[in-house]
mmCIF file of C-alpha atoms in Angstrom:
data_model
loop_
_atom_site.group_PDB
_atom_site.id
_atom_site.type_symbol
_atom_site.label_atom_id
_atom_site.label_comp_id
_atom_site.label_asym_id
_atom_site.label_seq_id
_atom_site.Cartn_x
_atom_site.Cartn_y
_atom_site.Cartn_z
ATOM 1 C CA UNK O 1 94.837 83.199 114.395
ATOM 2 C CA UNK O 2 96.302 79.673 114.569
ATOM 3 C CA UNK O 3 96.068 79.357 110.784
ATOM 4 C CA UNK O 4 98.826 81.961 110.571
ATOM 5 C CA UNK O 5 101.245 80.000 112.732
ATOM 6 C CA UNK O 6 102.280 78.111 109.591
ATOM 7 C CA UNK O 7 101.985 80.980 107.082
ATOM 8 C CA UNK O 8 105.392 82.109 105.817
ATOM 9 C CA UNK O 9 104.465 84.689 103.173
ATOM 10 C CA UNK O 10 101.743 87.218 102.460
ATOM 11 C CA UNK O 11 101.004 88.121 98.854
ATOM 12 C CA UNK O 12 98.799 91.039 97.964
ATOM 13 C CA UNK O 13 96.337 91.977 95.323
ATOM 14 C CA UNK O 14 97.545 95.440 94.313
ATOM 15 C CA UNK O 15 95.052 97.402 92.174
ATOM 16 C CA UNK O 16 92.443 98.521 94.686
ATOM 17 C CA UNK O 17 93.934 96.691 97.677
ATOM 18 C CA UNK O 18 97.336 98.397 97.964
ATOM 19 C CA UNK O 19 96.882 101.369 95.623
ATOM 20 C CA UNK O 20 94.033 103.672 94.637
ATOM 21 C CA UNK O 21 93.908 103.123 90.884
ATOM 22 C CA UNK O 22 90.822 105.268 90.240
ATOM 23 C CA UNK O 23 92.175 108.528 91.629
ATOM 24 C CA UNK O 24 95.629 107.919 90.148
ATOM 25 C CA UNK O 25 94.347 107.303 86.634
ATOM 26 C CA UNK O 26 91.954 110.253 86.870
ATOM 27 C CA UNK O 27 94.796 112.530 88.003
ATOM 28 C CA UNK O 28 96.939 111.647 84.987
ATOM 29 C CA UNK O 29 94.050 111.586 82.507
ATOM 30 C CA UNK O 30 92.696 115.024 83.455
ATOM 31 C CA UNK O 31 95.410 117.171 81.780
ATOM 32 C CA UNK O 32 95.415 114.945 78.691
ATOM 33 C CA UNK O 33 91.654 115.287 78.280
ATOM 34 C CA UNK O 34 91.948 119.049 78.831
ATOM 35 C CA UNK O 35 94.676 119.293 76.194
ATOM 36 C CA UNK O 36 92.336 117.529 73.770
ATOM 37 C CA UNK O 37 89.611 120.057 74.564
ATOM 38 C CA UNK O 38 87.460 117.357 76.143
ATOM 39 C CA UNK O 39 86.608 118.861 79.501
ATOM 40 C CA UNK O 40 83.177 117.270 79.038
ATOM 41 C CA UNK O 41 84.728 113.905 79.964
ATOM 42 C CA UNK O 42 84.948 113.363 83.705
ATOM 43 C CA UNK O 43 88.445 111.997 84.466
ATOM 44 C CA UNK O 44 87.115 109.531 87.049
ATOM 45 C CA UNK O 45 84.545 108.229 84.581
ATOM 46 C CA UNK O 46 87.383 107.876 82.076
ATOM 47 C CA UNK O 47 89.334 105.847 84.653
ATOM 48 C CA UNK O 48 86.294 103.647 85.250
ATOM 49 C CA UNK O 49 85.835 103.077 81.518
ATOM 50 C CA UNK O 50 89.490 102.132 81.083
ATOM 51 C CA UNK O 51 89.325 99.757 84.041
ATOM 52 C CA UNK O 52 86.115 98.188 82.684
ATOM 53 C CA UNK O 53 88.145 96.757 79.790
ATOM 54 C CA UNK O 54 90.635 95.098 82.195
ATOM 55 C CA UNK O 55 88.894 91.782 82.867
ATOM 56 C CA UNK O 56 87.703 91.161 79.279
ATOM 57 C CA UNK O 57 91.249 91.739 77.985
ATOM 58 C CA UNK O 58 92.735 89.246 80.442
ATOM 59 C CA UNK O 59 89.963 86.758 79.740
ATOM 60 C CA UNK O 60 91.242 86.499 76.161
ATOM 61 C CA UNK O 61 94.482 85.161 77.641
ATOM 62 C CA UNK O 62 92.870 83.039 80.351
ATOM 63 C CA UNK O 63 90.617 81.353 77.805
ATOM 64 C CA UNK O 64 93.507 80.482 75.493
ATOM 65 C CA UNK O 65 92.103 82.574 72.662
ATOM 66 C CA UNK O 66 95.227 84.694 72.975
ATOM 67 C CA UNK O 67 98.728 83.834 74.160
ATOM 68 C CA UNK O 68 99.646 85.224 77.577
ATOM 69 C CA UNK O 69 100.317 88.957 77.123
ATOM 70 C CA UNK O 70 101.673 91.316 79.779
ATOM 71 C CA UNK O 71 99.316 93.841 81.297
ATOM 72 C CA UNK O 72 101.177 96.905 79.999
ATOM 73 C CA UNK O 73 100.326 95.755 76.471
ATOM 74 C CA UNK O 74 96.685 95.044 77.348
ATOM 75 C CA UNK O 75 96.365 98.417 79.103
ATOM 76 C CA UNK O 76 97.768 100.185 76.037
ATOM 77 C CA UNK O 77 95.305 98.444 73.712
ATOM 78 C CA UNK O 78 92.491 99.231 76.138
ATOM 79 C CA UNK O 79 93.537 102.894 76.192
ATOM 80 C CA UNK O 80 93.131 103.107 72.429
ATOM 81 C CA UNK O 81 89.693 101.539 72.812
ATOM 82 C CA UNK O 82 88.459 103.843 75.546
ATOM 83 C CA UNK O 83 89.662 106.915 73.649
ATOM 84 C CA UNK O 84 87.830 105.730 70.538
ATOM 85 C CA UNK O 85 84.705 105.116 72.634
ATOM 86 C CA UNK O 86 84.830 108.824 73.504
ATOM 87 C CA UNK O 87 85.262 109.857 69.883
ATOM 88 C CA UNK O 88 88.994 110.526 70.193
ATOM 89 C CA UNK O 89 91.455 109.253 67.605
ATOM 90 C CA UNK O 90 94.472 108.002 69.597
ATOM 91 C CA UNK O 91 96.722 109.375 66.854
ATOM 92 C CA UNK O 92 95.743 112.883 68.013
ATOM 93 C CA UNK O 93 97.872 112.323 71.097
ATOM 94 C CA UNK O 94 100.885 110.761 69.445
ATOM 95 C CA UNK O 95 102.756 107.659 70.506
ATOM 96 C CA UNK O 96 104.891 109.302 73.214
ATOM 97 C CA UNK O 97 101.885 110.852 74.966
ATOM 98 C CA UNK O 98 99.921 107.599 74.726
ATOM 99 C CA UNK O 99 102.784 105.646 76.260
ATOM 100 C CA UNK O 100 103.122 108.205 79.041
ATOM 101 C CA UNK O 101 99.412 108.059 79.859
ATOM 102 C CA UNK O 102 99.547 104.260 79.795
ATOM 103 C CA UNK O 103 102.282 104.461 82.425
ATOM 104 C CA UNK O 104 99.833 106.159 84.760
ATOM 105 C CA UNK O 105 99.282 102.615 86.041
ATOM 106 C CA UNK O 106 102.950 102.634 87.136
ATOM 107 C CA UNK O 107 102.401 105.856 89.135
ATOM 108 C CA UNK O 108 99.487 104.937 91.375
ATOM 109 C CA UNK O 109 99.519 106.076 95.002
ATOM 110 C CA UNK O 110 99.082 103.651 97.907
ATOM 111 C CA UNK O 111 96.165 104.012 100.296
ATOM 112 C CA UNK O 112 97.222 106.264 103.210
ATOM 113 C CA UNK O 113 98.167 103.525 105.695
ATOM 114 C CA UNK O 114 99.357 100.920 103.193
ATOM 115 C CA UNK O 115 103.139 101.441 103.262
ATOM 116 C CA UNK O 116 103.305 101.675 107.061
ATOM 117 C CA UNK O 117 101.126 98.576 107.384
ATOM 118 C CA UNK O 118 103.198 96.615 104.883
ATOM 119 C CA UNK O 119 106.369 97.617 106.710
ATOM 120 C CA UNK O 120 104.961 96.119 109.914
ATOM 121 C CA UNK O 121 103.793 92.932 108.163
ATOM 122 C CA UNK O 122 107.235 92.526 106.608
ATOM 123 C CA UNK O 123 108.774 92.084 110.065
ATOM 124 C CA UNK O 124 107.116 88.685 110.389
ATOM 125 C CA UNK O 125 106.311 87.547 106.838
ATOM 126 C CA UNK O 126 107.774 87.607 103.348
ATOM 127 C CA UNK O 127 105.626 90.130 101.471
ATOM 128 C CA UNK O 128 105.165 90.418 97.713
ATOM 129 C CA UNK O 129 102.549 91.441 95.186
ATOM 130 C CA UNK O 130 100.376 88.787 93.584
ATOM 131 C CA UNK O 131 99.010 91.139 90.974
ATOM 132 C CA UNK O 132 97.935 90.833 87.386
ATOM 133 C CA UNK O 133 100.307 93.743 86.788
ATOM 134 C CA UNK O 134 103.582 92.907 85.048
ATOM 135 C CA UNK O 135 107.040 93.052 86.606
ATOM 136 C CA UNK O 136 108.074 96.476 85.267
ATOM 137 C CA UNK O 137 104.741 97.990 86.319
ATOM 138 C CA UNK O 138 104.973 96.604 89.865
ATOM 139 C CA UNK O 139 108.651 97.536 90.200
ATOM 140 C CA UNK O 140 108.161 101.121 89.030
ATOM 141 C CA UNK O 141 105.109 101.539 91.253
ATOM 142 C CA UNK O 142 106.985 100.239 94.304
ATOM 143 C CA UNK O 143 110.064 102.368 93.617
ATOM 144 C CA UNK O 144 108.016 105.555 93.273
ATOM 145 C CA UNK O 145 105.758 104.943 96.257
ATOM 146 C CA UNK O 146 108.221 103.295 98.644
ATOM 147 C CA UNK O 147 106.310 100.011 98.803
ATOM 148 C CA UNK O 148 108.653 97.638 100.677
ATOM 149 C CA UNK O 149 108.186 94.361 98.807
ATOM 150 C CA UNK O 150 110.635 91.513 99.407
ATOM 151 C CA UNK O 151 110.118 90.309 95.826
ATOM 152 C CA UNK O 152 108.065 91.164 92.753
ATOM 153 C CA UNK O 153 105.740 88.267 91.987
ATOM 154 C CA UNK O 154 102.494 87.974 90.075
ATOM 155 C CA UNK O 155 101.043 87.169 86.687
ATOM 156 C CA UNK O 156 104.140 87.711 84.568
ATOM 157 C CA UNK O 157 106.253 85.498 86.836
ATOM 158 C CA UNK O 158 103.793 82.589 86.717
ATOM 159 C CA UNK O 159 102.347 83.308 83.242
ATOM 160 C CA UNK O 160 98.766 83.137 84.500
ATOM 161 C CA UNK O 161 96.148 85.742 85.303
ATOM 162 C CA UNK O 162 94.073 85.575 88.467
ATOM 163 C CA UNK O 163 91.724 83.940 89.224
ATOM 164 C CA UNK O 164 93.303 81.030 87.340
ATOM 165 C CA UNK O 165 94.383 78.458 89.965
ATOM 166 C CA UNK O 166 97.934 78.497 88.601
ATOM 167 C CA UNK O 167 98.312 82.167 89.518
ATOM 168 C CA UNK O 168 98.178 81.163 93.180
ATOM 169 C CA UNK O 169 99.758 77.706 93.205
ATOM 170 C CA UNK O 170 102.730 78.646 91.024
ATOM 171 C CA UNK O 171 103.399 81.653 93.260
ATOM 172 C CA UNK O 172 103.719 79.333 96.260
ATOM 173 C CA UNK O 173 106.015 77.121 94.181
ATOM 174 C CA UNK O 174 108.209 80.081 93.225
ATOM 175 C CA UNK O 175 108.579 80.890 96.935
ATOM 176 C CA UNK O 176 109.426 77.268 97.724
ATOM 177 C CA UNK O 177 106.486 76.834 100.088
ATOM 178 C CA UNK O 178 103.210 74.931 100.177
ATOM 179 C CA UNK O 179 99.977 76.731 99.237
ATOM 180 C CA UNK O 180 98.876 76.441 102.869
ATOM 181 C CA UNK O 181 101.956 78.451 103.881
ATOM 182 C CA UNK O 182 100.922 81.341 101.628
ATOM 183 C CA UNK O 183 98.221 83.918 102.403
ATOM 184 C CA UNK O 184 96.527 86.184 99.887
ATOM 185 C CA UNK O 185 95.526 89.624 101.160
ATOM 186 C CA UNK O 186 92.879 91.290 99.024
ATOM 187 C CA UNK O 187 89.984 93.731 99.045
ATOM 188 C CA UNK O 188 88.084 91.513 96.611
ATOM 189 C CA UNK O 189 86.077 88.541 97.828
ATOM 190 C CA UNK O 190 86.265 86.796 94.454
ATOM 191 C CA UNK O 191 90.070 86.841 94.481
ATOM 192 C CA UNK O 192 90.103 85.360 97.982
ATOM 193 C CA UNK O 193 87.576 82.686 97.010
ATOM 194 C CA UNK O 194 89.819 81.527 94.151
ATOM 195 C CA UNK O 195 92.884 81.514 96.429
ATOM 196 C CA UNK O 196 91.096 79.548 99.158
ATOM 197 C CA UNK O 197 89.958 76.956 96.601
ATOM 198 C CA UNK O 198 93.593 75.946 95.982
ATOM 199 C CA UNK O 199 94.624 75.922 99.626
ATOM 200 C CA UNK O 200 95.887 79.427 100.399
ATOM 201 C CA UNK O 201 95.125 81.244 103.624
ATOM 202 C CA UNK O 202 93.042 84.382 103.115
ATOM 203 C CA UNK O 203 92.852 87.887 104.575
ATOM 204 C CA UNK O 204 90.274 90.526 103.640
ATOM 205 C CA UNK O 205 90.846 94.265 103.927
ATOM 206 C CA UNK O 206 87.993 96.432 102.616
ATOM 207 C CA UNK O 207 88.632 99.393 100.348
ATOM 208 C CA UNK O 208 85.130 100.903 100.268
ATOM 209 C CA UNK O 209 86.012 103.786 97.931
ATOM 210 C CA UNK O 210 88.025 101.845 95.333
ATOM 211 C CA UNK O 211 85.253 102.437 92.792
ATOM 212 C CA UNK O 212 84.255 105.828 94.143
ATOM 213 C CA UNK O 213 81.661 106.982 96.672
ATOM 214 C CA UNK O 214 78.898 104.850 95.164
ATOM 215 C CA UNK O 215 80.707 101.525 95.520
ATOM 216 C CA UNK O 216 78.309 98.667 96.263
ATOM 217 C CA UNK O 217 80.492 95.548 96.171
ATOM 218 C CA UNK O 218 83.265 94.180 98.390
ATOM 219 C CA UNK O 219 82.258 96.413 101.286
ATOM 220 C CA UNK O 220 82.435 93.491 103.724
ATOM 221 C CA UNK O 221 83.743 89.927 103.793
ATOM 222 C CA UNK O 222 81.451 87.502 101.962
ATOM 223 C CA UNK O 223 82.876 84.440 103.728
ATOM 224 C CA UNK O 224 84.666 83.642 106.967
ATOM 225 C CA UNK O 225 88.137 84.466 105.705
ATOM 226 C CA UNK O 226 91.102 83.534 107.903
ATOM 227 C CA UNK O 227 91.670 87.166 108.872
ATOM 228 C CA UNK O 228 89.824 90.442 108.375
ATOM 229 C CA UNK O 229 91.373 93.839 109.018
ATOM 230 C CA UNK O 230 89.984 97.353 108.743
ATOM 231 C CA UNK O 231 93.170 98.281 106.905
ATOM 232 C CA UNK O 232 96.792 97.089 106.729
ATOM 233 C CA UNK O 233 97.662 98.549 110.117
ATOM 234 C CA UNK O 234 94.775 96.695 111.733
ATOM 235 C CA UNK O 235 95.716 93.510 109.877
ATOM 236 C CA UNK O 236 99.302 93.841 111.113
ATOM 237 C CA UNK O 237 98.073 94.138 114.694
ATOM 238 C CA UNK O 238 95.847 91.083 114.317
ATOM 239 C CA UNK O 239 98.709 89.044 112.870
ATOM 240 C CA UNK O 240 101.040 90.019 115.722
ATOM 241 C CA UNK O 241 103.291 92.342 113.725
#
């Protein structure tokens, strides 16, 4: 673990790595769909469909076709789209109910060991999110779930969406450290690959049910990352925390 002798901060992918977005969105969508009389729509499938619009929406910003726009706004636009895909006029819900459902992303629960593992890692390293989620979203999520971040970092701070190189390098700059002194922890090999390409250390923690029981990707490390843990507790042990 000599690579970590010079690492000063750990930053974390959040959706899927720290929190279980699929179950959280399904939980909040279920009563809304029931109220609309649409018990034919599986809430987890609804969560998957909403999440499927996530990358294309951010790509509009990454490509320059659209100015950088915070994720809460993109999520809200995507919610309208996924409702329409299911034959639901968003106006049926009303603006207040739509906004509340959109804030389901602020109310996601951490994986069972995540908070305890982060608390251990915090003893030795600065810890912060490096998420595509915006500041209010990350702050509300942390406050509700007791996630012990030292700072709220990520896309809104650096005005770049992962996997743009600037998302990683500007985060190191904000912390006043070199990219080599920063480690990204993620359950997604692609995120780690982009971070490694600009000099960050990398740590992989699998979340094999992020996409449900039939998940086929990101079940194991695709490269020799600098650290691999079964979960955050195991990662903390391996990093001497």
